[in-house]
mmCIF file with all atom_site columns, C-alpha atoms in Angstrom:
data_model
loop_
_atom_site.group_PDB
_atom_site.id
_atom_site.type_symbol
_atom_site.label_atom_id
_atom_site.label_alt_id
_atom_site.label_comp_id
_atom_site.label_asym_id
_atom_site.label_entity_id
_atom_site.label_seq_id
_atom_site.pdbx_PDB_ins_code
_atom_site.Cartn_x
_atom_site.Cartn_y
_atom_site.Cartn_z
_atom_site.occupancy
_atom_site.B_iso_or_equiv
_atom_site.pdbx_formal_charge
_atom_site.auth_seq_id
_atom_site.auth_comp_id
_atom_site.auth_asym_id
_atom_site.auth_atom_id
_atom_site.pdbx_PDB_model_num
ATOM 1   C CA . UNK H 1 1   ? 17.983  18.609 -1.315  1.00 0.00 ? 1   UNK H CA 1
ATOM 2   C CA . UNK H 1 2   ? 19.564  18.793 2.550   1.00 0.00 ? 2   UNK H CA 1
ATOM 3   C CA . UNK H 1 3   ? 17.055  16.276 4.383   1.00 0.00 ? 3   UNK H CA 1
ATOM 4   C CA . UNK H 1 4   ? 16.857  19.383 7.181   1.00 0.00 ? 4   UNK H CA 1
ATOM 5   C CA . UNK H 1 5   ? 15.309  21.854 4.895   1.00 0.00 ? 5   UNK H CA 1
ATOM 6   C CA . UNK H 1 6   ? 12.771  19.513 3.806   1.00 0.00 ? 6   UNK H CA 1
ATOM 7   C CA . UNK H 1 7   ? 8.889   20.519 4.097   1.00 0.00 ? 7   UNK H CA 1
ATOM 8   C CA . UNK H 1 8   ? 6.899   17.281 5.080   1.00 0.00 ? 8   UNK H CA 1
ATOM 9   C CA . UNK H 1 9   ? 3.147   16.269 4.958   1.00 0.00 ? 9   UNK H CA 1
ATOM 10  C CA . UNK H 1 10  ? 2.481   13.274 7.275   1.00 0.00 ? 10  UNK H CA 1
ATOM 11  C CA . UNK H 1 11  ? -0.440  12.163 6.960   1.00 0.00 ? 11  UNK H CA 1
ATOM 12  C CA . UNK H 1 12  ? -1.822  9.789  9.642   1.00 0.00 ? 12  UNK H CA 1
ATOM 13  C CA . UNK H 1 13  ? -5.334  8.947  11.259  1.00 0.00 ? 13  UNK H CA 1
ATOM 14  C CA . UNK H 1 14  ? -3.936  7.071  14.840  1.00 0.00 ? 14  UNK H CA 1
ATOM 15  C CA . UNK H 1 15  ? -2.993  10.074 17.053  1.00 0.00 ? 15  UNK H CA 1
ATOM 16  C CA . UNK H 1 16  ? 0.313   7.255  18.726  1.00 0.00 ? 16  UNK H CA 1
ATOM 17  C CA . UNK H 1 17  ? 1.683   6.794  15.297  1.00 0.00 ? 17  UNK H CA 1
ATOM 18  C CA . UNK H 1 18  ? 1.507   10.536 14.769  1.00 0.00 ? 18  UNK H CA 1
ATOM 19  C CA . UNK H 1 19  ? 3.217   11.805 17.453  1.00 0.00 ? 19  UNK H CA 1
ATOM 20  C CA . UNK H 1 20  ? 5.825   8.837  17.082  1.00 0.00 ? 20  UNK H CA 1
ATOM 21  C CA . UNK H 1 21  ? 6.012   9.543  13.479  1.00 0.00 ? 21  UNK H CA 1
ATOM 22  C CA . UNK H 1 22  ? 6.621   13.494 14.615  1.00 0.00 ? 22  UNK H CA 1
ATOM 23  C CA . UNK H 1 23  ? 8.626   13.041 16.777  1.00 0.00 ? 23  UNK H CA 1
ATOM 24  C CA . UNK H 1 24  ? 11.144  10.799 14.403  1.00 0.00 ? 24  UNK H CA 1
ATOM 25  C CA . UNK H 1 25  ? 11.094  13.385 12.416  1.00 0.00 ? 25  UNK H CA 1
ATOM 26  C CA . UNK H 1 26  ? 12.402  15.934 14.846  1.00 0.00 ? 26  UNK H CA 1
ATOM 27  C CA . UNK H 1 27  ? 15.005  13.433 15.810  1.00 0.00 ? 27  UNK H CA 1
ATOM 28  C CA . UNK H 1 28  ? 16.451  13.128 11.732  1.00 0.00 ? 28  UNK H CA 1
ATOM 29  C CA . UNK H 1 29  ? 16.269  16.922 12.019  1.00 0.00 ? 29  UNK H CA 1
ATOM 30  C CA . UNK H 1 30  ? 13.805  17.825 10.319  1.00 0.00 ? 30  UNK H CA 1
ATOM 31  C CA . UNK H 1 31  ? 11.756  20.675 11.428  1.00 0.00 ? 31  UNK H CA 1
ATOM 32  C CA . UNK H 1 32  ? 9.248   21.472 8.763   1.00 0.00 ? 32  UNK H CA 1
ATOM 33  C CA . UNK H 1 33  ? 6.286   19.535 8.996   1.00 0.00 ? 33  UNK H CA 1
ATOM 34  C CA . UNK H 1 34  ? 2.728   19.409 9.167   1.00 0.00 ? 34  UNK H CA 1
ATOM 35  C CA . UNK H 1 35  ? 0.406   16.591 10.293  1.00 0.00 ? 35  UNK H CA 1
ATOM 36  C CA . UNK H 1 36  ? -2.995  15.573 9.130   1.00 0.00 ? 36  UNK H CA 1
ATOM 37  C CA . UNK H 1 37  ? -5.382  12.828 10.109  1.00 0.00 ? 37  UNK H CA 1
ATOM 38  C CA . UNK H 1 38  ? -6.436  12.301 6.368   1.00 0.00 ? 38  UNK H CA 1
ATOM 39  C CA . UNK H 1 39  ? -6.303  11.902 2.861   1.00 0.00 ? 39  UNK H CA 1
ATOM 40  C CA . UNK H 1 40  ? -8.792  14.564 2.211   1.00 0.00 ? 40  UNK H CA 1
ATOM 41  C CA . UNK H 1 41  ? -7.981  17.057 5.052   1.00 0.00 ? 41  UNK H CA 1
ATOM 42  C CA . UNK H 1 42  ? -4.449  16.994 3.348   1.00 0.00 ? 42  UNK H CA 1
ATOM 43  C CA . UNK H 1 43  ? -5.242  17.297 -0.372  1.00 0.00 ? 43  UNK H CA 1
ATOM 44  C CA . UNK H 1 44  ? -6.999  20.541 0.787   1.00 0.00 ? 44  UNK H CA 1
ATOM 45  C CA . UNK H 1 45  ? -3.597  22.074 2.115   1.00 0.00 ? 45  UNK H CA 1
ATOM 46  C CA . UNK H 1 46  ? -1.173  20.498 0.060   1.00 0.00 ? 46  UNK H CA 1
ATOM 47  C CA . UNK H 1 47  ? -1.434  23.361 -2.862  1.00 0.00 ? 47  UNK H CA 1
ATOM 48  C CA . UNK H 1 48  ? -0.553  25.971 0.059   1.00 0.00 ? 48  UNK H CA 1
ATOM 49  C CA . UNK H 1 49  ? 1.973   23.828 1.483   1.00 0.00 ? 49  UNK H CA 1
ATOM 50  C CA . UNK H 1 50  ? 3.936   22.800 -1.015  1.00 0.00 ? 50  UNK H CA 1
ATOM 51  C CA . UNK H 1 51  ? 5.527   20.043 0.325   1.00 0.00 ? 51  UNK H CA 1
ATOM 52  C CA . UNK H 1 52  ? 8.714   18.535 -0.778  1.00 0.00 ? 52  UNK H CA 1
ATOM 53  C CA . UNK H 1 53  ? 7.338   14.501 0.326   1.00 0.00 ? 53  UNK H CA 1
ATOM 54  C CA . UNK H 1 54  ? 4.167   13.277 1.778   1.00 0.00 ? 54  UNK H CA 1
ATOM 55  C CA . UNK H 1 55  ? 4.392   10.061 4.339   1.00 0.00 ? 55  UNK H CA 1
ATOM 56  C CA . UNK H 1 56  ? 1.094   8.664  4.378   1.00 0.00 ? 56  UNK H CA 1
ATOM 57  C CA . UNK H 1 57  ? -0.507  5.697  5.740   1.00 0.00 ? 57  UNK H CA 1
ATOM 58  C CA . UNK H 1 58  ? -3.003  3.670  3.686   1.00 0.00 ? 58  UNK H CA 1
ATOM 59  C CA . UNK H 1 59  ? -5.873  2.504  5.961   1.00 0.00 ? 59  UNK H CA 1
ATOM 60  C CA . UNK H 1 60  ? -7.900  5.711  6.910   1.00 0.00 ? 60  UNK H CA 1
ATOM 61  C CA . UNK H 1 61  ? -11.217 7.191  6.971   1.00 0.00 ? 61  UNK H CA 1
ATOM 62  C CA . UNK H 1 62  ? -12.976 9.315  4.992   1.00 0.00 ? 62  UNK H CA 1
ATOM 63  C CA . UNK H 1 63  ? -9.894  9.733  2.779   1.00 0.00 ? 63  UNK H CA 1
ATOM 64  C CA . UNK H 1 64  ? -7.866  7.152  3.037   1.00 0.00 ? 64  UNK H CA 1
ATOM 65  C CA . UNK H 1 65  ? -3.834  6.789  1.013   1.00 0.00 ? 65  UNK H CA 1
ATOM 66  C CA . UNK H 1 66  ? -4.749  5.008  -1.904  1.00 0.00 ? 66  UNK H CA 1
ATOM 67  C CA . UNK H 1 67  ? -7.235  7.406  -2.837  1.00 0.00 ? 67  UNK H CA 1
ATOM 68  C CA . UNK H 1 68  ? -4.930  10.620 -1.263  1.00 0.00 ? 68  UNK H CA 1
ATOM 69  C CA . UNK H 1 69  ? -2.671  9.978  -3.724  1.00 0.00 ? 69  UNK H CA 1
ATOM 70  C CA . UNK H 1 70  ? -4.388  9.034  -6.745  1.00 0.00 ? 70  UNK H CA 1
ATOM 71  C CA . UNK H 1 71  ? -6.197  12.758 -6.257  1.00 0.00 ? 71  UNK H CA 1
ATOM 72  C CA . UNK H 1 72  ? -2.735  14.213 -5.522  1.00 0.00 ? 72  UNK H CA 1
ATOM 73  C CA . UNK H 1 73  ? -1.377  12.771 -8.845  1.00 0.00 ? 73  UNK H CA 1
ATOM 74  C CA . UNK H 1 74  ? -4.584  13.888 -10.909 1.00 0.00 ? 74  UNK H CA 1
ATOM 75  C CA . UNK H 1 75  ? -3.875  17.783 -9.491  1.00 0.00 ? 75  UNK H CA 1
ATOM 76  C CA . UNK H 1 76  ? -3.322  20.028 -12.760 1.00 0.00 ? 76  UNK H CA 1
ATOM 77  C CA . UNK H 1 77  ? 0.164   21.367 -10.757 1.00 0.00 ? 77  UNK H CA 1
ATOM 78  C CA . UNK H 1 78  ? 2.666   19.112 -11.829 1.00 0.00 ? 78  UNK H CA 1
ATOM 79  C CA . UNK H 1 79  ? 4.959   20.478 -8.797  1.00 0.00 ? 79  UNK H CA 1
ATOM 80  C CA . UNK H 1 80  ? 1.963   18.666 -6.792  1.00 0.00 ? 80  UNK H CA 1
ATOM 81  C CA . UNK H 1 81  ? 0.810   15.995 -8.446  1.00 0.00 ? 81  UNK H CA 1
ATOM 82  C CA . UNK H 1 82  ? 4.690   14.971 -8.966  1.00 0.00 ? 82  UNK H CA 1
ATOM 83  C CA . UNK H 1 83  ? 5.512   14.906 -5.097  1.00 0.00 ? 83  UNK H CA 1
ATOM 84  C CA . UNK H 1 84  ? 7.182   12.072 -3.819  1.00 0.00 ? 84  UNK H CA 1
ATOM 85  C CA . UNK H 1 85  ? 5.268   9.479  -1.633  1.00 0.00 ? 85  UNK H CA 1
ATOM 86  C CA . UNK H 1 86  ? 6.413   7.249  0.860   1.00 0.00 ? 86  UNK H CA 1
ATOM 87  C CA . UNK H 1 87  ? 3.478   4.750  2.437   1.00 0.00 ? 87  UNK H CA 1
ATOM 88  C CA . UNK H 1 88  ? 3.907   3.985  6.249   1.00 0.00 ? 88  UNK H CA 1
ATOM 89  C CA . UNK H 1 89  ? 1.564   0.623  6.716   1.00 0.00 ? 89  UNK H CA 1
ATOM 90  C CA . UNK H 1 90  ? 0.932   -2.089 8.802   1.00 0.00 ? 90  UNK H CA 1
ATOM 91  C CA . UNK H 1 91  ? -0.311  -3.674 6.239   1.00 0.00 ? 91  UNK H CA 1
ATOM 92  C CA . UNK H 1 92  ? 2.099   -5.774 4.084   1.00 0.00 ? 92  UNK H CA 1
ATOM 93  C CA . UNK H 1 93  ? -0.258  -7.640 1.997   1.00 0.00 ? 93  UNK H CA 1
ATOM 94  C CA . UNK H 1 94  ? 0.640   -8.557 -1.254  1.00 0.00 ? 94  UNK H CA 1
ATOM 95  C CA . UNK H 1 95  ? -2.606  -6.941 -2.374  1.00 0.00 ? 95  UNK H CA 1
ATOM 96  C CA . UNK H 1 96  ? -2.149  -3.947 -0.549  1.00 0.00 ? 96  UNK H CA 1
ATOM 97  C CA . UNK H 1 97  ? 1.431   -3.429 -2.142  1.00 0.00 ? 97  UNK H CA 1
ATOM 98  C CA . UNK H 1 98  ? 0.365   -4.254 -5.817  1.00 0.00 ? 98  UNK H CA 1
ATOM 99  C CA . UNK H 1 99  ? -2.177  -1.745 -5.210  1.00 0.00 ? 99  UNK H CA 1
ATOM 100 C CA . UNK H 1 100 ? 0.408   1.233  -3.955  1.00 0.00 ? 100 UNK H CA 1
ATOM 101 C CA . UNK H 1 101 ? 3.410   0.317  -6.694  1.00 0.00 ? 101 UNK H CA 1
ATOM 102 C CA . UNK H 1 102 ? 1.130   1.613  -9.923  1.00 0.00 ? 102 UNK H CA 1
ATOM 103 C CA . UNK H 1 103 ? 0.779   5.580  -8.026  1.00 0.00 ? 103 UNK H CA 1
ATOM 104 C CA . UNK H 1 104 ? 4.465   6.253  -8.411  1.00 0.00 ? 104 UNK H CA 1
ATOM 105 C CA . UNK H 1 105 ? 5.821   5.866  -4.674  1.00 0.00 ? 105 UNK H CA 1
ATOM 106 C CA . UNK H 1 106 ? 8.825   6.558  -3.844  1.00 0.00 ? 106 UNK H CA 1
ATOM 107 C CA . UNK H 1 107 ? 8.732   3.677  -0.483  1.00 0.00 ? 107 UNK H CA 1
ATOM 108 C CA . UNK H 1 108 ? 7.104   1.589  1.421   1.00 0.00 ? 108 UNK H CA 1
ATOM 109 C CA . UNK H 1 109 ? 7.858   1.134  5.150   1.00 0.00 ? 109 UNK H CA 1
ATOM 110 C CA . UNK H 1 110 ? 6.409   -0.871 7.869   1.00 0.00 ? 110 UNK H CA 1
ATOM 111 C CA . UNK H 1 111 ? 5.125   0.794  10.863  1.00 0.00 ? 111 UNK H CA 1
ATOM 112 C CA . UNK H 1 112 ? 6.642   1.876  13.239  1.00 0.00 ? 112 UNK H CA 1
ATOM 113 C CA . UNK H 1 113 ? 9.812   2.703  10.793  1.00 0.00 ? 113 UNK H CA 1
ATOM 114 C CA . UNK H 1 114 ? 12.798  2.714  13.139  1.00 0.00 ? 114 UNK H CA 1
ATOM 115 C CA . UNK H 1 115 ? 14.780  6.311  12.262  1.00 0.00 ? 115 UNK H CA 1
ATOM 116 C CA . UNK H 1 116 ? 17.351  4.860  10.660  1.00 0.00 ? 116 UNK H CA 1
ATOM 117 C CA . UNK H 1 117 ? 15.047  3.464  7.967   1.00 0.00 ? 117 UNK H CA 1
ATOM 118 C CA . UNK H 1 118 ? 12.620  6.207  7.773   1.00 0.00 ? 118 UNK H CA 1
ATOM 119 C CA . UNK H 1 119 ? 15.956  9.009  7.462   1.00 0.00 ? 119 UNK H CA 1
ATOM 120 C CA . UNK H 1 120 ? 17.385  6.794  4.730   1.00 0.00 ? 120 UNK H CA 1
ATOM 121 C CA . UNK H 1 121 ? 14.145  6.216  3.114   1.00 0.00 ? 121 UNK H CA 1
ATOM 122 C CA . UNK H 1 122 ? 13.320  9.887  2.807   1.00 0.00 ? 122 UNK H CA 1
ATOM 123 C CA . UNK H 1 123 ? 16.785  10.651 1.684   1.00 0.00 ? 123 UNK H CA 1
ATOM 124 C CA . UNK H 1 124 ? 16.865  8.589  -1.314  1.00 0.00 ? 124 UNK H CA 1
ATOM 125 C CA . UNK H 1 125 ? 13.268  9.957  -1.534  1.00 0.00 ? 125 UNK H CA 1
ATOM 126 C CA . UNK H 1 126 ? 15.120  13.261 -1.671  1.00 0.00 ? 126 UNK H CA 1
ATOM 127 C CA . UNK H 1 127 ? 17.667  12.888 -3.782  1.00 0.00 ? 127 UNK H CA 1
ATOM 128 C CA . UNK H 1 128 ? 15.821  11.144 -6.591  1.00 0.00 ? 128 UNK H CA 1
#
């Protein structure tokens, strides 16, 4: 899939990272995206939207990513439940980590991603 055409859930509670996270994607090209401040105000629209990869942070309230995508991969839509992940954290804990690595991700980057990681991260994403 061309990186440009992709449709993109981002999914992020702290308004800074949002826009920064936004406006990245803007800069890679990409012009099909929606935002959402959490897990559960995205699982609502993801069946509408249909999105082609999800970037998600873990630490949010009510809904937070762990939980986002375990109810994403439980959807009976295996077009949904099968979307490809990638986790944008500040938190690199072990713990944290071995908890994400189980729900099928496909990445894990550090916030703030610089665009050179986050375009090549969603690209493999992509093409896999």
């Amino acid at each position: 899939m061309d990186i440009k055409r992709a449709r993109i859930l981002v999914v992020e509670d702290e308004k800074v990272m949002s826009t920064y996270i936004l406006n990245t994607l803007r800069r890679i090209g990409i012009l099909d995206f929606y935002a959402f401040p959490d897990g559960g105000s995205a699982l609502r629209e993801v069946s509408r939207l249909k999105p082609d990869l999800i970037l998600t942070d873990i630490h949010m309230q009510p809904v937070g990513g762990i939980e986002f995508v375990r109810q994403l991969r439980a959807l009976p839509n295996n077009q949904l439940s099968n979307t490809k992940v990638i986790f944008l954290s500040a938190d690199s804990s072990p713990a944290t980590v071995g908890e994400v690595l189980p729900l099928g991700v496909a990445g894990y980057l550090l916030k703030p991603p610089s665009l050179n990681a986050l375009a090549a991260k969603i690209e493999a994403a992509l093409q896999s």
